[in-house]
C-alpha cells in the first residue's frame, strides 16, 4: 500500500485558474508538509501541519492555501495560477520530532501555460 | 545564517567505481543530519540519519560520516551500480526549542553512473 499518495500526478492548466492538489498518508504520522521543487531541483518547504495545526508557513504567496481536514490529509489549493508556479510539488509526512524521517509522496508535476 | 552546501554539484562515474559526496553546514544548534536519495521523477527517500555523537553509519553500500567539529559530512558509495544514479540531498536539522526544529535542505549532488 502506498504510504504517502498525491493526486493528481500531472496537472496542466492555464494562467489565472484555481487548482487543488490532494495528499493522504496512511502511516499514522502527526505532521505533514508541502514542498516545492523548481527546475533547479532545489526542495523548498512551503507549509507544515502538526495535528491539523499550521506550524510552518514559509514566505509563500497567499494564493497558496493549505487545508488539513484531518491528520491523514493535507491539501494544497492554489488561486490565480502564475507561470512561476510551474514546479513539482511534494507532500511528505513524519512524526513530530527532529529525528522523524520524512516520507515523501510521488510528487505532482504542475505546468502553468 | 543556517546553510547547507553540497559538493560536487554533479558527478559522473563508471559502474563499479566508488565515490564520495560532501556536505558542509553552518547550522546551530545542530540536532541531526540526514542523507536522502531522490531518483528522477520520484520523492526523496531517507538513506541515513546521524546524530551529534555518531561518526559513521552504514546502509548497505552507502556509508555516511559526520565530523561535528568541522561541520562536515560525507556520503561514500561503494561499488556503484546503475541504480545509484540519482540526486543525493543532505538535510540538517536545527533545534528551535522543545519539540520544535527547522530543516535546512542542501541543493543536492546529481550522480550519474555510466555502464
Coordinates of N, CA and C in Angstrom, one line a residue, chain A:
Chain A
X1 N 0.8 -1.2 0.0 CA 0.0 0.0 0.0 C 0.9 1.3 0.0
X2 N 0.4 2.3 -0.7 CA 1.2 3.5 -0.8 C 1.1 4.2 0.5
X3 N 2.3 4.7 1.0 CA 2.4 5.3 2.3 C 1.9 6.8 2.2
X4 N 2.4 7.5 1.2 CA 2.0 8.9 1.0 C 1.6 9.0 -0.4
X5 N 0.4 9.4 -0.6 CA -0.1 9.5 -2.0 C -0.6 10.9 -2.3
X6 N -0.4 11.3 -3.6 CA -0.8 12.6 -4.1 C -1.6 12.4 -5.3
X7 N -2.6 13.3 -5.5 CA -3.3 13.4 -6.7 C -3.6 14.8 -7.1
X8 N -3.5 15.2 -8.4 CA -3.1 14.3 -9.5 C -1.6 14.2 -9.6
X9 N -1.1 13.3 -10.4 CA 0.3 13.2 -10.6 C 0.8 14.3 -11.6
X10 N 0.0 14.6 -12.6 CA 0.3 15.7 -13.5 C -0.9 16.7 -13.6
X11 N -0.5 17.9 -13.7 CA -1.6 19.0 -13.8 C -1.1 20.0 -14.7
X12 N -1.8 20.2 -15.8 CA -1.5 21.2 -16.8 C -2.7 22.2 -16.9
X13 N -2.4 23.4 -16.7 CA -3.6 24.4 -16.6 C -3.2 25.7 -17.1
X14 N -4.1 26.6 -17.3 CA -3.9 27.9 -17.8 C -3.6 28.9 -16.7
X15 N -2.9 29.9 -17.0 CA -2.6 31.0 -16.1 C -4.0 31.6 -15.6
X16 N -4.1 31.9 -14.3 CA -5.3 32.5 -13.8 C -6.3 31.5 -13.2
X17 N -6.1 30.2 -13.5 CA -7.0 29.2 -13.0 C -6.7 28.9 -11.5
X18 N -7.7 28.3 -10.9 CA -7.5 27.8 -9.5 C -7.5 26.3 -9.5
X19 N -6.5 25.7 -8.8 CA -6.4 24.2 -8.8 C -6.1 23.7 -7.4
X20 N -6.3 22.5 -7.1 CA -6.0 21.8 -5.8 C -5.2 20.6 -6.1
X21 N -4.3 20.3 -5.1 CA -3.6 19.0 -5.1 C -3.9 18.4 -3.7
X22 N -4.2 17.1 -3.8 CA -4.6 16.4 -2.6 C -3.4 15.5 -2.1
X23 N -3.3 15.3 -0.8 CA -2.3 14.4 -0.2 C -2.9 13.6 0.9
X24 N -2.6 12.3 1.0 CA -3.0 11.5 2.0 C -1.9 10.6 2.5
X25 N -1.8 10.4 3.8 CA -0.8 9.4 4.3 C -1.5 8.4 5.2
X26 N -1.0 7.2 5.1 CA -1.6 6.1 5.9 C -0.6 5.5 6.9
X27 N 0.4 6.4 7.3 CA 1.5 6.0 8.2 C 1.2 6.3 9.7
X28 N 0.1 7.0 9.9 CA -0.2 7.3 11.3 C 0.6 8.5 11.8
X29 N 1.3 9.2 10.9 CA 2.1 10.3 11.3 C 1.2 11.5 11.8
X30 N 1.9 12.4 12.6 CA 1.1 13.5 13.1 C 1.5 14.8 12.4
X31 N 2.5 14.8 11.5 CA 2.9 16.0 10.8 C 3.0 15.8 9.3
X32 N 2.5 16.8 8.6 CA 2.5 16.7 7.1 C 3.1 18.0 6.5
X33 N 3.7 17.9 5.3 CA 4.4 19.0 4.7 C 4.1 19.1 3.3
X34 N 4.2 20.4 2.8 CA 4.2 20.6 1.3 C 5.6 21.2 1.0
X35 N 6.2 20.7 -0.1 CA 7.5 21.2 -0.6 C 7.3 21.6 -2.1
X36 N 8.1 22.5 -2.5 CA 8.1 22.9 -4.0 C 9.5 22.6 -4.5
X37 N 9.6 21.9 -5.6 CA 10.9 21.7 -6.2 C 10.9 22.3 -7.6
X38 N 11.7 23.3 -7.8 CA 11.7 24.0 -9.1 C 12.6 23.4 -10.1
X39 N 12.8 24.0 -11.2 CA 13.6 23.5 -12.3 C 15.1 23.2 -11.9
X40 N 15.5 24.0 -10.9 CA 16.9 23.8 -10.4 C 17.0 22.6 -9.4
X41 N 15.9 22.0 -9.2 CA 15.8 20.8 -8.3 C 16.1 21.0 -6.8
X42 N 15.9 22.3 -6.4 CA 16.1 22.6 -5.0 C 14.7 22.5 -4.3
X43 N 14.7 21.7 -3.3 CA 13.5 21.4 -2.5 C 13.3 22.6 -1.5
X44 N 12.2 23.2 -1.5 CA 11.9 24.3 -0.6 C 10.6 24.0 0.2
X45 N 10.7 24.1 1.5 CA 9.4 23.8 2.3 C 8.5 25.0 2.1
X46 N 7.2 24.7 2.0 CA 6.2 25.7 2.0 C 5.4 25.8 3.2
X47 N 4.8 24.6 3.6 CA 4.0 24.6 4.8 C 4.2 23.3 5.6
X48 N 3.9 23.3 6.9 CA 3.9 22.1 7.7 C 2.7 22.2 8.7
X49 N 2.0 21.1 8.8 CA 0.9 21.0 9.7 C 1.2 19.8 10.7
X50 N 0.9 20.1 12.0 CA 1.0 19.1 13.0 C -0.3 19.0 13.7
X51 N -0.9 17.8 13.6 CA -2.2 17.5 14.2 C -3.2 18.6 13.7
X52 N -3.2 18.8 12.5 CA -4.1 19.8 11.8 C -3.8 21.2 12.1
X53 N -2.8 21.5 12.8 CA -2.4 22.9 13.1 C -1.2 23.3 12.3
X54 N -1.3 24.5 11.7 CA -0.2 25.1 10.9 C 1.0 25.4 11.8
X55 N 2.1 24.8 11.5 CA 3.3 25.1 12.3 C 4.4 25.8 11.6
X56 N 4.5 25.6 10.3 CA 5.5 26.2 9.4 C 4.7 26.9 8.3
X57 N 5.0 28.1 8.0 CA 4.5 28.8 6.9 C 5.6 29.7 6.3
X58 N 6.3 29.2 5.4 CA 7.4 29.9 4.8 C 6.8 31.1 4.0
X59 N 7.7 31.9 3.5 CA 7.3 33.0 2.6 C 6.7 32.5 1.3
X60 N 5.4 32.3 1.3 CA 4.7 31.8 0.2 C 3.6 32.7 -0.1
X61 N 3.4 33.0 -1.4 CA 2.2 33.9 -1.7 C 0.9 33.4 -1.1
X62 N 0.1 34.4 -0.7 CA -1.2 33.9 -0.1 C -2.2 33.3 -1.1
X63 N -1.7 33.2 -2.4 CA -2.5 32.5 -3.3 C -2.5 31.0 -3.0
X64 N -1.5 30.6 -2.2 CA -1.4 29.2 -1.8 C -2.1 29.0 -0.4
X65 N -3.0 28.1 -0.3 CA -3.7 27.9 0.9 C -3.8 26.4 1.2
X66 N -3.1 26.0 2.3 CA -3.2 24.6 2.7 C -4.4 24.3 3.5
X67 N -4.9 23.1 3.4 CA -6.1 22.8 4.3 C -5.9 21.3 4.8
X68 N -6.1 21.2 6.1 CA -5.9 19.8 6.7 C -7.2 19.4 7.4
X69 N -8.0 18.6 6.7 CA -9.3 18.2 7.3 C -9.1 17.3 8.5
X70 N -8.0 16.5 8.4 CA -7.7 15.6 9.5 C -6.2 15.3 9.4
X71 N -5.7 14.5 10.4 CA -4.2 14.3 10.5 C -3.7 13.5 9.3
X72 N -4.5 12.8 8.6 CA -4.0 12.0 7.4 C -4.1 12.7 6.1
X73 N -4.6 13.9 6.1 CA -4.8 14.6 4.8 C -4.2 16.1 4.9
X74 N -3.6 16.5 3.9 CA -3.1 17.9 3.8 C -3.2 18.3 2.3
X75 N -4.2 19.1 2.0 CA -4.4 19.5 0.6 C -3.9 20.9 0.4
X76 N -3.5 21.2 -0.9 CA -3.0 22.4 -1.3 C -3.8 23.1 -2.4
X77 N -4.4 24.2 -2.1 CA -5.2 24.9 -3.0 C -4.4 26.2 -3.6
X78 N -4.4 26.3 -4.9 CA -3.6 27.5 -5.4 C -4.6 28.3 -6.3
X79 N -4.7 29.6 -5.9 CA -5.6 30.5 -6.7 C -4.8 31.3 -7.7
X80 N -5.4 31.7 -8.7 CA -4.8 32.6 -9.7 C -3.4 32.1 -10.1
X81 N -3.3 30.9 -10.7 CA -2.0 30.4 -11.0 C -1.2 31.2 -11.9
X82 N 0.1 31.3 -11.7 CA 1.0 32.1 -12.5 C 2.1 31.1 -13.1
X83 N 2.7 31.6 -14.1 CA 3.7 30.8 -14.8 C 4.8 30.3 -13.9
X84 N 5.2 31.2 -12.9 CA 6.2 30.8 -12.0 C 5.8 29.7 -11.0
X85 N 4.6 29.4 -11.0 CA 4.1 28.3 -10.1 C 4.5 26.9 -10.7
X86 N 4.9 26.9 -11.9 CA 5.2 25.6 -12.5 C 6.4 25.0 -11.8
X87 N 6.2 23.8 -11.3 CA 7.2 23.1 -10.5 C 6.6 21.7 -10.1
X88 N 7.4 20.9 -9.4 CA 6.9 19.7 -8.8 C 6.6 19.9 -7.4
X89 N 5.5 19.6 -6.9 CA 5.0 19.8 -5.5 C 5.0 18.4 -4.8
X90 N 5.8 18.3 -3.7 CA 5.8 17.1 -3.0 C 5.1 17.3 -1.6
X91 N 4.4 16.3 -1.3 CA 3.8 16.1 0.0 C 4.7 15.2 0.8
X92 N 4.8 15.4 2.1 CA 5.6 14.5 3.0 C 4.9 14.4 4.3
X93 N 5.3 13.3 5.1 CA 4.8 13.2 6.4 C 5.8 12.6 7.3
X94 N 5.7 12.9 8.6 CA 6.7 12.4 9.6 C 6.0 12.4 11.0
X95 N 6.7 11.8 12.0 CA 6.3 12.1 13.3 C 7.0 13.4 13.8
X96 N 6.4 14.1 14.6 CA 6.8 15.5 15.0 C 8.0 15.4 16.0
X97 N 9.1 14.9 15.5 CA 10.4 15.0 16.3 C 11.5 15.4 15.3
X98 N 12.5 16.0 15.9 CA 13.6 16.4 15.0 C 14.3 15.2 14.3
X99 N 14.1 14.0 14.8 CA 14.7 12.9 14.2 C 13.7 12.1 13.3
X100 N 12.5 12.6 13.3 CA 11.4 11.9 12.5 C 11.7 11.9 11.0
X101 N 11.9 10.8 10.4 CA 12.2 10.7 9.0 C 10.9 11.1 8.2
X102 N 11.2 11.9 7.2 CA 10.0 12.3 6.4 C 9.9 11.3 5.2
X103 N 8.6 11.0 5.0 CA 8.3 10.1 3.9 C 7.6 10.9 2.8
X104 N 8.1 10.8 1.6 CA 7.6 11.7 0.5 C 6.6 11.0 -0.4
X105 N 5.7 11.8 -0.9 CA 4.8 11.3 -1.9 C 5.5 11.3 -3.3
X106 N 4.9 10.8 -4.3 CA 5.5 10.7 -5.7 C 5.6 12.1 -6.4
X107 N 5.0 13.1 -5.9 CA 5.0 14.4 -6.5 C 3.9 14.7 -7.4
X108 N 3.6 16.0 -7.6 CA 2.6 16.4 -8.6 C 3.3 17.4 -9.5
X109 N 3.3 17.1 -10.8 CA 4.0 18.0 -11.7 C 3.0 19.0 -12.3
X110 N 3.2 20.2 -11.9 CA 2.3 21.3 -12.3 C 2.9 22.1 -13.4
X111 N 2.2 22.3 -14.5 CA 2.7 23.1 -15.6 C 1.6 24.2 -15.8
X112 N 2.0 25.4 -15.7 CA 1.1 26.5 -16.0 C 1.4 27.2 -17.3
X113 N 0.4 27.2 -18.2 CA 0.7 27.7 -19.5 C 0.2 29.1 -19.7

